[in-house]
Short mmCIF file of C-alpha atoms and ligand atoms in Angstrom, two decimals:
data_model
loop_
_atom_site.label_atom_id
_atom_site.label_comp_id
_atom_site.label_asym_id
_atom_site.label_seq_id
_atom_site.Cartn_x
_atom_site.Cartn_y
_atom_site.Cartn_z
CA UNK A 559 0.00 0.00 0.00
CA UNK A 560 1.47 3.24 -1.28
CA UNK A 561 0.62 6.85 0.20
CA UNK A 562 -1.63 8.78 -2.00
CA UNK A 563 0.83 11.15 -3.14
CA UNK A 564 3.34 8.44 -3.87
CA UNK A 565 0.17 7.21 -6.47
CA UNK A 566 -0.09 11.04 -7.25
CA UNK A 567 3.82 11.14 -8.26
CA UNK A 568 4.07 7.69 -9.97
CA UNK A 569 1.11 8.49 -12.27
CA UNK A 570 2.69 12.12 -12.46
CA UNK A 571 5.97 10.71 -13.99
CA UNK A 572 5.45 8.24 -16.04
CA UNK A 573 2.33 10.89 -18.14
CA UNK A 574 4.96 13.07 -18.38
CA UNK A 575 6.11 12.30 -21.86
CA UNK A 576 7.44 14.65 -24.32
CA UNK A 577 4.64 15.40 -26.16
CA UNK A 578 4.24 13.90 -29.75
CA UNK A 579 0.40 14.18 -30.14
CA UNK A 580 -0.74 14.60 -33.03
CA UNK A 581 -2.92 17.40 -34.11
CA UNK A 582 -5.70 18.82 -36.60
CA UNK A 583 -7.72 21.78 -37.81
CA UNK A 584 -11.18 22.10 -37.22
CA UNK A 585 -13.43 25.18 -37.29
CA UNK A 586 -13.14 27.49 -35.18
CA UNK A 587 -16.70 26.87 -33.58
CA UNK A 588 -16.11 23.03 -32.98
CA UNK A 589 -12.88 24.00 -30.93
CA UNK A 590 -14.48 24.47 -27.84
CA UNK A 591 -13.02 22.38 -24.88
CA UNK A 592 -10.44 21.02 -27.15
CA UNK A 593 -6.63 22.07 -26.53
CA UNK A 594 -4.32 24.21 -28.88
CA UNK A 595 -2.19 22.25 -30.93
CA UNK A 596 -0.05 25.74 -32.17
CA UNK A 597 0.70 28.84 -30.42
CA UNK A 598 -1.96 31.61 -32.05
CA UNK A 599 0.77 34.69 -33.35
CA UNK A 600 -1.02 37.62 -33.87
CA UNK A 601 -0.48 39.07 -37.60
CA UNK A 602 -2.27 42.64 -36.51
CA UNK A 603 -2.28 45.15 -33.78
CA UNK A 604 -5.42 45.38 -31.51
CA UNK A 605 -6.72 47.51 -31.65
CA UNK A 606 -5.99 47.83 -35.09
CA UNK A 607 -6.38 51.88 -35.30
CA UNK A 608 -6.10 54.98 -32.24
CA UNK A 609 -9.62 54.45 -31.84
CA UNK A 610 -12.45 56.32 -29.08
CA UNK A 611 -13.43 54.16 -25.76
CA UNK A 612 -16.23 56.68 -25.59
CA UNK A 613 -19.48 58.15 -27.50
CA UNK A 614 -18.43 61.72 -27.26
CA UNK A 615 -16.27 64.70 -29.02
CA UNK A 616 -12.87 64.32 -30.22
CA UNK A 617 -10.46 67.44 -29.17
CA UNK A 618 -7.14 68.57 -29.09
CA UNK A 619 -6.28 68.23 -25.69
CA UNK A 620 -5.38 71.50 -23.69
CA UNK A 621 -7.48 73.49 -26.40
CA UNK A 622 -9.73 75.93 -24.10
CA UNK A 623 -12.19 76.89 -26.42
CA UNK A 624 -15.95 78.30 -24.85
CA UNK A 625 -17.74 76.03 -28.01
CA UNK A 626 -16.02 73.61 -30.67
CA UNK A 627 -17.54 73.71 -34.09
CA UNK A 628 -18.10 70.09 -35.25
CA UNK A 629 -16.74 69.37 -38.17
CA UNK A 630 -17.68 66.04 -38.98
CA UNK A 631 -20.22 62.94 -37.05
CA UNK A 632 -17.62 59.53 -37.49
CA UNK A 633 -19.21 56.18 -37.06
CA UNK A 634 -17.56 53.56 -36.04
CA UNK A 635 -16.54 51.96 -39.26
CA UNK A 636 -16.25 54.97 -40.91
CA UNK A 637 -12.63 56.86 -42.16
CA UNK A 638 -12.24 60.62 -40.76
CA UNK A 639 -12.23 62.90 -43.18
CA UNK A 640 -11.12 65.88 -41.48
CA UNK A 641 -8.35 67.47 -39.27
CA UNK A 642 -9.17 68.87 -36.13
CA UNK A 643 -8.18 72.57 -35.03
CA UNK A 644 -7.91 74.38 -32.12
CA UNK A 645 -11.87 75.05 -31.85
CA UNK A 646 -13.05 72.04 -33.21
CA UNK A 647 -14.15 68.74 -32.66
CA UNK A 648 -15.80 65.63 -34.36
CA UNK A 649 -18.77 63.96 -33.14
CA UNK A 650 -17.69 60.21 -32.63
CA UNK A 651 -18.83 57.44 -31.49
CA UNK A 652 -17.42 54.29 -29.04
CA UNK A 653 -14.82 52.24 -31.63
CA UNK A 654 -14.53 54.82 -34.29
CA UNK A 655 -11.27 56.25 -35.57
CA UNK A 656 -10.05 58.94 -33.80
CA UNK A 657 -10.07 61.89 -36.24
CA UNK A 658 -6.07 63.82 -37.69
CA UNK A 659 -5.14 66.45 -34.81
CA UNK A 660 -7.34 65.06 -31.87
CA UNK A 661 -5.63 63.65 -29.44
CA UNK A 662 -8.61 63.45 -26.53
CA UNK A 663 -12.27 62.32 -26.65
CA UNK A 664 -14.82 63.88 -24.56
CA UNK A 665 -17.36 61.73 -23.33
CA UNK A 666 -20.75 63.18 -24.62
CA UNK A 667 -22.58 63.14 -21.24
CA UNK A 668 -20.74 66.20 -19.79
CA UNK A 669 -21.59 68.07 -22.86
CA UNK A 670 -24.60 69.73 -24.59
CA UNK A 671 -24.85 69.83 -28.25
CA UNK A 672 -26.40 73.38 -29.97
CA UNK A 673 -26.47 74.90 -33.80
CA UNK A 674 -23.89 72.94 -34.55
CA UNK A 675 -20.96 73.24 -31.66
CA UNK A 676 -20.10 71.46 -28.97
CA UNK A 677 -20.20 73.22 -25.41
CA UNK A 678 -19.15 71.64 -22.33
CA UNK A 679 -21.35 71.19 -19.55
CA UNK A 680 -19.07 69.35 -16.69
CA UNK A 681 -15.48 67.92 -16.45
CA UNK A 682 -14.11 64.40 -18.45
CA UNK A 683 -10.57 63.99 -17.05
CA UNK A 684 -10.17 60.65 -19.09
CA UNK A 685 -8.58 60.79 -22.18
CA UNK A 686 -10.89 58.03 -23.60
CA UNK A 687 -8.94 57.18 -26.35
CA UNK A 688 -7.48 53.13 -26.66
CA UNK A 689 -3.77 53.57 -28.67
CA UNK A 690 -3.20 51.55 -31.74
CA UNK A 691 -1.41 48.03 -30.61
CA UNK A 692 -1.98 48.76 -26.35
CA UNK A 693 -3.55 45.13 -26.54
CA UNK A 694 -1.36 43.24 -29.12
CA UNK A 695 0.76 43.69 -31.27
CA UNK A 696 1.65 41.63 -34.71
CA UNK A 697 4.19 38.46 -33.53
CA UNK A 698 2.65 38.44 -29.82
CA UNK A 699 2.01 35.56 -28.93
CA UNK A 700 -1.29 35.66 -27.57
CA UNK A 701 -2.48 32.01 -26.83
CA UNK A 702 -0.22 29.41 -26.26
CA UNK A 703 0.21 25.87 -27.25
CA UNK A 704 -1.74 23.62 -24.91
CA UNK A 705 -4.00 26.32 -23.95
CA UNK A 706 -7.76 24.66 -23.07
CA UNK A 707 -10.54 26.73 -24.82
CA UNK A 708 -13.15 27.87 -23.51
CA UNK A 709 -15.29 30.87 -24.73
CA UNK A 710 -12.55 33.57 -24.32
CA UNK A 711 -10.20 31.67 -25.56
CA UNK A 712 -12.51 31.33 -28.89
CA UNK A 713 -13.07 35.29 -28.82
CA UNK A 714 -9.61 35.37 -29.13
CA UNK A 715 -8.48 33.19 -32.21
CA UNK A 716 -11.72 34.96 -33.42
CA UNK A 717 -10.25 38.54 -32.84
CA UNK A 718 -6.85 37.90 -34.81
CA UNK A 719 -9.23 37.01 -37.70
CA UNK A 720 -9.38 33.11 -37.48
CA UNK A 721 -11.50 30.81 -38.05
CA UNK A 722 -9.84 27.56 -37.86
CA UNK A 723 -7.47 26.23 -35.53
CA UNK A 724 -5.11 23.54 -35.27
CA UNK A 725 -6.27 21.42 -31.98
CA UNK A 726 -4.42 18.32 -30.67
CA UNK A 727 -6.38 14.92 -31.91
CA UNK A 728 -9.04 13.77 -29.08
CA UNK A 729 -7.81 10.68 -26.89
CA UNK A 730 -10.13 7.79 -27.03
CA UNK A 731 -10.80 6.21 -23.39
CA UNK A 732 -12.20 2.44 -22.96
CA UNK A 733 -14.01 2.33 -20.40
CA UNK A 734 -15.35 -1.58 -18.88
CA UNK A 735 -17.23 -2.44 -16.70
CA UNK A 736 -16.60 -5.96 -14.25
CA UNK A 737 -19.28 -7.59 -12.32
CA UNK A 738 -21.93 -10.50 -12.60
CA UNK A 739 -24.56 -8.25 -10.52
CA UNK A 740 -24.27 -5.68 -12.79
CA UNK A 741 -27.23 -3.90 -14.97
CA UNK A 742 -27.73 -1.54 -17.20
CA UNK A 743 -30.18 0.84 -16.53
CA UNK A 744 -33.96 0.88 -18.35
CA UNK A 745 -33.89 -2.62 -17.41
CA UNK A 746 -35.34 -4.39 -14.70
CA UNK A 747 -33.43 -5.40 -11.56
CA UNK A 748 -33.39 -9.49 -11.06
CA UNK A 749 -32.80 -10.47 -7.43
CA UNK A 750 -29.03 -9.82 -6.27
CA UNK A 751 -28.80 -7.22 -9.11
CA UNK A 752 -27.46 -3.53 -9.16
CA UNK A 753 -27.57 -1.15 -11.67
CA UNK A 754 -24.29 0.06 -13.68
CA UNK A 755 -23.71 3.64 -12.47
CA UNK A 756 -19.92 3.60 -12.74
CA UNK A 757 -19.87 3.31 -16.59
CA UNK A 758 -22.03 5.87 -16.70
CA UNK A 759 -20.37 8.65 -13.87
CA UNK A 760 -16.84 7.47 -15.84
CA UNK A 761 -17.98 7.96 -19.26
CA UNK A 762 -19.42 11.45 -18.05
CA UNK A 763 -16.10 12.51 -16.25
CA UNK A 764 -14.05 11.43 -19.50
CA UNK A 765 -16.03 13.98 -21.31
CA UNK A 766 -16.43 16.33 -19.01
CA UNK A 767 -12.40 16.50 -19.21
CA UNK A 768 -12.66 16.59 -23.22
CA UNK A 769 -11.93 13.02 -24.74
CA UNK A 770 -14.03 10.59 -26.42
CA UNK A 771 -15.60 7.23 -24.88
CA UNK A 772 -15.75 3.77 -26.52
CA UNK A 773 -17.67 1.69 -24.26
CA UNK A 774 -17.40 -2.09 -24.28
CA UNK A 775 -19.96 -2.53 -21.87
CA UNK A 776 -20.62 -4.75 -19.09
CA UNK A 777 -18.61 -7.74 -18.26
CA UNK A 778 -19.10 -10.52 -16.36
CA UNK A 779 -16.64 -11.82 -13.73
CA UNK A 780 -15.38 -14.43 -16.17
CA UNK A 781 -11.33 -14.00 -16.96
CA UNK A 782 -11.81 -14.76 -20.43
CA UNK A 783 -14.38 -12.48 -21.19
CA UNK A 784 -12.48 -9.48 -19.54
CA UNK A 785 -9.19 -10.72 -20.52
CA UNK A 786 -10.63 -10.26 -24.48
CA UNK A 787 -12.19 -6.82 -23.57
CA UNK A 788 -9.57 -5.39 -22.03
CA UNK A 789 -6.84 -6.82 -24.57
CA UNK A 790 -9.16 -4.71 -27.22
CA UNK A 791 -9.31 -1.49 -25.64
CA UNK A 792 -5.86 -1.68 -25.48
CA UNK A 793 -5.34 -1.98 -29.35
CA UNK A 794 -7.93 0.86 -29.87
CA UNK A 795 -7.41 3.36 -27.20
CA UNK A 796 -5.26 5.50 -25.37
CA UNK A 797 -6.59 5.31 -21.57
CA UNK A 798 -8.77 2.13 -20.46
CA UNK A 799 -10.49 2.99 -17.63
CA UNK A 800 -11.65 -0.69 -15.35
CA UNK A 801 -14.57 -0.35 -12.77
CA UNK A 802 -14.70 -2.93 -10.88
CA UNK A 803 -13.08 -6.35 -9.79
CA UNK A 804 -9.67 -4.83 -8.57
CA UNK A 805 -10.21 -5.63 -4.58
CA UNK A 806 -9.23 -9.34 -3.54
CA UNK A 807 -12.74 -11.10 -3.65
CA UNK A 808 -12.66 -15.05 -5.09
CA UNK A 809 -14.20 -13.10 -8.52
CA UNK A 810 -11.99 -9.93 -8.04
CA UNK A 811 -9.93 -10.84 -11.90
CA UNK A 812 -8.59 -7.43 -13.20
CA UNK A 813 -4.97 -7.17 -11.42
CA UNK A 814 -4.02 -10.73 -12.83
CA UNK A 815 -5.49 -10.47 -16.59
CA UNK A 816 -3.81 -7.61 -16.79
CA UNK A 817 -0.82 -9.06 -16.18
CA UNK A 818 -1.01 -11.52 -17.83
CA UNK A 819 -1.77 -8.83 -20.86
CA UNK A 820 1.84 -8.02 -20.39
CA UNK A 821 0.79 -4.51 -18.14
CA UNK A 822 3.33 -3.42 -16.08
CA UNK A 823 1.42 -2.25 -12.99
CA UNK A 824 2.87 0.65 -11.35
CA UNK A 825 1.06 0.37 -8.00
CA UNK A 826 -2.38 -2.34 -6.91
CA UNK A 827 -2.93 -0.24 -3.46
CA UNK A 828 -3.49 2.73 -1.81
CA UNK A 829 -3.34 4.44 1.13
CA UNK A 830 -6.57 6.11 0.14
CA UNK A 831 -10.38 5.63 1.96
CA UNK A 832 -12.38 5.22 -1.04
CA UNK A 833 -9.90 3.57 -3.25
CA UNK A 834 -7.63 1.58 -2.11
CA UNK A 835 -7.85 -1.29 -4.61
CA UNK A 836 -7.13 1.31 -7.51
CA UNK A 837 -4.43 -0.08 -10.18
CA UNK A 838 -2.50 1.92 -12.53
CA UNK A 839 -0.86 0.30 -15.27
CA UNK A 840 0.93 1.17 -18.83
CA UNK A 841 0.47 -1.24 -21.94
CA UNK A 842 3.53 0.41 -24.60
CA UNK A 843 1.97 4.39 -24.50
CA UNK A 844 -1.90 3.37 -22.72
CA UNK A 845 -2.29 4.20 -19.54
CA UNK A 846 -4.90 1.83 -17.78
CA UNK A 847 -6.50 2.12 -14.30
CA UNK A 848 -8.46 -0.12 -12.51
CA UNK A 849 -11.32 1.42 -10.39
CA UNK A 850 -12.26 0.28 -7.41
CA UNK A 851 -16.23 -0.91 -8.00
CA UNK A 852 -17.89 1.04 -5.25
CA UNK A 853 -19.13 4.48 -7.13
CA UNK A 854 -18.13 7.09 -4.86
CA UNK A 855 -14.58 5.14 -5.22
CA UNK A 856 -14.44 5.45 -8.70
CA UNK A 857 -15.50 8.65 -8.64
CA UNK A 858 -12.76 9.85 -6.41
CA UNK A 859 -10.07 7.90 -8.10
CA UNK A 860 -10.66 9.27 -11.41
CA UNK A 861 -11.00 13.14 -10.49
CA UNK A 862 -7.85 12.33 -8.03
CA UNK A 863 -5.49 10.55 -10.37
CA UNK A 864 -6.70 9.69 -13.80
CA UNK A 865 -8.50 13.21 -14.97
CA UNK A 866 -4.49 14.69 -15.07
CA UNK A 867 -3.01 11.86 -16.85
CA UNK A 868 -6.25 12.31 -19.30
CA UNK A 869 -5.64 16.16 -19.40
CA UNK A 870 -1.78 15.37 -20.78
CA UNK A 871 -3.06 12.97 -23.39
CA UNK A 872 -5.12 15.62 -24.10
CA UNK A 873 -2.01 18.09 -24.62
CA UNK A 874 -2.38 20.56 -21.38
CA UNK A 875 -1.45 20.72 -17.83
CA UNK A 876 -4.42 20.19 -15.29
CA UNK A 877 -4.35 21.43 -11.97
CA UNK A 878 -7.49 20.60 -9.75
CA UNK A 879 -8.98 24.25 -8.22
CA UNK A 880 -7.95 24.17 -4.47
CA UNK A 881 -10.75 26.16 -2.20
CA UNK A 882 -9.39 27.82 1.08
CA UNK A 883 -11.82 27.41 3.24
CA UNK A 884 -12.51 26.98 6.98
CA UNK A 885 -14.24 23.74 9.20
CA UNK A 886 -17.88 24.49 9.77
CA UNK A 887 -17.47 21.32 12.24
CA UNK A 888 -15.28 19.55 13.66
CA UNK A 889 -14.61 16.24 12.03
CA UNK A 890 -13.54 13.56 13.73
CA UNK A 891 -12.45 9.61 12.69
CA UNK A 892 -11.14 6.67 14.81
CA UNK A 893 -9.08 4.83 12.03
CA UNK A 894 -6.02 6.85 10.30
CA UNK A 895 -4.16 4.39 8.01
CA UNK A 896 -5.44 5.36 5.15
CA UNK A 897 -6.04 9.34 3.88
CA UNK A 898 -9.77 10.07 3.45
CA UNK A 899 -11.51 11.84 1.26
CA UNK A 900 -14.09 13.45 2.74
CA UNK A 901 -17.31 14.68 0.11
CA UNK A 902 -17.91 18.20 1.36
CA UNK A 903 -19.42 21.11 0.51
CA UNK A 904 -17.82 24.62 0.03
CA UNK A 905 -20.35 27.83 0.35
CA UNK A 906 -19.76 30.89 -0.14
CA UNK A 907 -18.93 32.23 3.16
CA UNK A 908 -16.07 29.73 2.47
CA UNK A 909 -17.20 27.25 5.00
CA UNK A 910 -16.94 23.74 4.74
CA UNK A 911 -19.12 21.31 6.06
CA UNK A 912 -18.88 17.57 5.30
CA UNK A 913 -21.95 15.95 3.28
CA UNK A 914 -23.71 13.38 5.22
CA UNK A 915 -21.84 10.68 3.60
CA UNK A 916 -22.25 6.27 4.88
CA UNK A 917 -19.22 5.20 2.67
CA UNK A 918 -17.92 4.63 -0.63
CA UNK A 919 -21.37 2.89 -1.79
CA UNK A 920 -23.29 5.75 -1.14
CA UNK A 921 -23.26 7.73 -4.45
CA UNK A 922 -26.55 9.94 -3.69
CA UNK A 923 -23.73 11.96 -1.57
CA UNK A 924 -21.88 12.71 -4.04
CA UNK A 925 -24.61 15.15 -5.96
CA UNK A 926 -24.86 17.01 -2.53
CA UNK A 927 -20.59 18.02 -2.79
CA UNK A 928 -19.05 20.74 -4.74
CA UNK A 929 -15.52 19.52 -3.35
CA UNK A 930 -13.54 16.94 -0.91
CA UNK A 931 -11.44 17.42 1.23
CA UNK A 932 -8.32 15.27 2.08
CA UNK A 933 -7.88 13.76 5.80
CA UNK A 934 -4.46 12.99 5.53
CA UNK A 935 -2.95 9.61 6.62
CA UNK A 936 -2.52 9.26 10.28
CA UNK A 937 -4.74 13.06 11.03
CA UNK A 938 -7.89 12.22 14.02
CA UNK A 939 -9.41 15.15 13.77
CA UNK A 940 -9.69 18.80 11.74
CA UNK A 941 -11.17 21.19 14.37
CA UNK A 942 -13.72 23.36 13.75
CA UNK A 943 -12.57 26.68 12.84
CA UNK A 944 -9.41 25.52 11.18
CA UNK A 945 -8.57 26.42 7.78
CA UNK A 946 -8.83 23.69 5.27
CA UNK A 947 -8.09 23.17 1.43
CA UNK A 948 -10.91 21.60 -0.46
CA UNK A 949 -10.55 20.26 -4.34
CA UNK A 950 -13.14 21.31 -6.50
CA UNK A 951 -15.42 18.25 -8.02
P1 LIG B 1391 -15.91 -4.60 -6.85
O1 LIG B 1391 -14.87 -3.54 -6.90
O2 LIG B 1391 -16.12 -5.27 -8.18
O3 LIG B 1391 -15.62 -5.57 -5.76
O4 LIG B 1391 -17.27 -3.90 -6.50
C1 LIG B 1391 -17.43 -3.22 -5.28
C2 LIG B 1391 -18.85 -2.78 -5.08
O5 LIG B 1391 -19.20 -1.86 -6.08
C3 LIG B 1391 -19.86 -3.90 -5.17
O6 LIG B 1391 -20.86 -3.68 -4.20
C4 LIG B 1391 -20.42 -3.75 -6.56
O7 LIG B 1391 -21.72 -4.26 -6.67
C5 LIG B 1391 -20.39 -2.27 -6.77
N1 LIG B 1391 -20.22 -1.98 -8.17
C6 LIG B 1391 -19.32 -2.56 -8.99
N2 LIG B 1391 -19.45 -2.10 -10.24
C7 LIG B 1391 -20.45 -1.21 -10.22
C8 LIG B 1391 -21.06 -0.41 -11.23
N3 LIG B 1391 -20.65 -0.43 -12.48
N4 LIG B 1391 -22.06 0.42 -10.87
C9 LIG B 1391 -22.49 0.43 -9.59
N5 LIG B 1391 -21.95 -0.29 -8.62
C10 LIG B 1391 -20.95 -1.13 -8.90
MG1 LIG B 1392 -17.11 -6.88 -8.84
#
């Protein structure tokens, strides 16, 4: 049995292989949640011309006139025509070009418009004016390779006039399901029966993160039957993902087969409470972990350890989003061998307050958790009060 950040390190280490994805491009508009596969290099400035932040007047700055004659209305869109004066203005409006000879923009709510002049009515102390380039300018580079993204990110490619982008190719996880009691749901439930949730929480998880799912289903606790599964995934995929049949019950199959698939195992045990029948393995570049059947296990296992390693087959760097918060309660537990991961909920006071939670069976907790906290190995007790870091689920 290995500590959990010993598992954390191992699986850390042997994902971290130069990267030789391969990539594609796809339209802009399908790119969303899929990772950069080139760094975007802006070929303009942005913005692209001195233009007005403001609907309003555009001045020479220090001129003192009583009234400025305006000389011309510009529209965003539209090219000034003329050069200001000491005297003058131009009517403009929020993302036109500023106008020759102005130099200042005069927000049009501290001034009063009559036969044709301008005539101020209060004070704008803002220059209101964004400089050609103060965003970008051409060779920035302004997204980087292995950058996830999301809508800004999309606003962005848009903005330096794209509308395709190369994107690293989507992994392909297996994902099996072990065990004779095991259902799917919209059937009925024989005596002794249980429904499949795992392959249904994993397969949601895996695209949550971004890849793509090929299911084989479930499998009964018969070696040759998940020894030919499994050996498939392997050829097709780049991640198999095993719920199920990884503890040390007379029908418990998965550590051996895959073995005996030629997987080198990396750790069968955890210090971890849910999970600690979780296997890692690699097969040449899959990586393959075995998931502890109990839901909330599985659950854990794959947000603790295998959404990372999924994130780098993906092509970017995943870091779970730690909450600082502080014990609502105190919590308290008798055995400390193993680190615990505790279902919790976060607020927004920043309180945390443990989920009423009966073990790693009990999946209807999980819905009621926004995070978990870790009890470390060997910790009795977090006291109420005490400030706490919770991982966002
Ligand atoms: P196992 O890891 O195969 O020993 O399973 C541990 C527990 O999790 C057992 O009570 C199983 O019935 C349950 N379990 C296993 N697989 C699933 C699944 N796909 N969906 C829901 N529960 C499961
Ligand atoms: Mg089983």
């Amino acid at each position: 049995m290995i500590p959990i950040e010993e598992a954390e390190r191992i699986v850390d280490e042997i994902t971290r292989q130069p990267n030789t994805l391969s990539t594609e491009k796809i339209p802009l508009m399908d790119s969303l949640g899929r990772v950069l596969g080139q760094d975007i290099v802006s070929t303009i400035s942005m913005p692209p011309f001195d233009k007005s932040a403001m609907d309003g007047y555009a001045v020479i700055s220090g001129d003192d006139a009583n009234r400025f004659e305006i000389v011309e209305i510009i529209a965003a869109g539209s090219v000034p025509q003329k050069t200001i004066a000491k005297g003058q203005c131009a009517k403009i409006m929020t993302g036109a070009m500023l106008p020759p000879g102005a130099d200042r923009v005069i927000k049009q709510e501290v001034t009063e418009e009559k036969d044709g002049f301008m005539v101020l009515t209060g004070e704008d102390k803002n220059i209101n004016i964004c400089y050609l380039g103060e965003d970008i300018k051409p060779g920035d580079v302004v997204l980087k390779t292995g950058s996830l993204i999301r809508p800004p990110e999309i606003g962005v490619i848009a903005s330096m006039g794209l509308n395709s982008v190369r994107v690293y190719e989507k992994p392909r996880v297996g994902i099996i399901t072990t065990g004779s009691e095991i259902v799917s749901p919209g059937q009925a439930l024989a005596k002794g029966q249980i429904y499949n949730s795992n392959a249904y929480s994993i397969a949601a998880q895996v695209i949550r993160t971004g890849a793509d799912i090929m299911v084989a289903g479930i499998v009964q606790d018969d070696k040759e039957h998940i020894r030919g599964k499994i050996a498939d995934l392997l050829k097709h995929t780049q991640m198999v993902l095993i719920s199920g049949g990884v503890s040390v019950g007379d029908f418990d199959f998965v550590p051996g087969i895959l073995k005996d698939l030629g997987v080198c195992l990396h750790f069968e045990e955890i210090a971890a409470q849910p999970g600690r029948p979780t296997v890692f393995g690699t097969w040449n570049d899959v990586l393959i972990f075995g998931l502890p059947g109990n839901p909330v296990s599985t659950f854990i296992m794959f947000e603790v350890l295998a959404r990372k390693a999924l994130c780098r087959l993906m092509g970017y760097e995943f870091a779970p989003l730690f909450l600082k918060g502080v014990m609502k309660k105190k919590f308290h537990r008798k055995r400390v061998e193993r680190a615990f991961f505790v279902p919790v909920k976060y607020d927004n006071e920043g309180f945390v307050e443990p989920v009423e939670y009966h073990g790693s069976a009990h999946l209807a907790a999980l819905p009621q958790a926004n995070a978990l906290l870790t009890v470390p190995m060997g910790v009795h007790e977090i006291a109420e009060g005490s400030v706490v870091y919770v991982r966002q689920i």
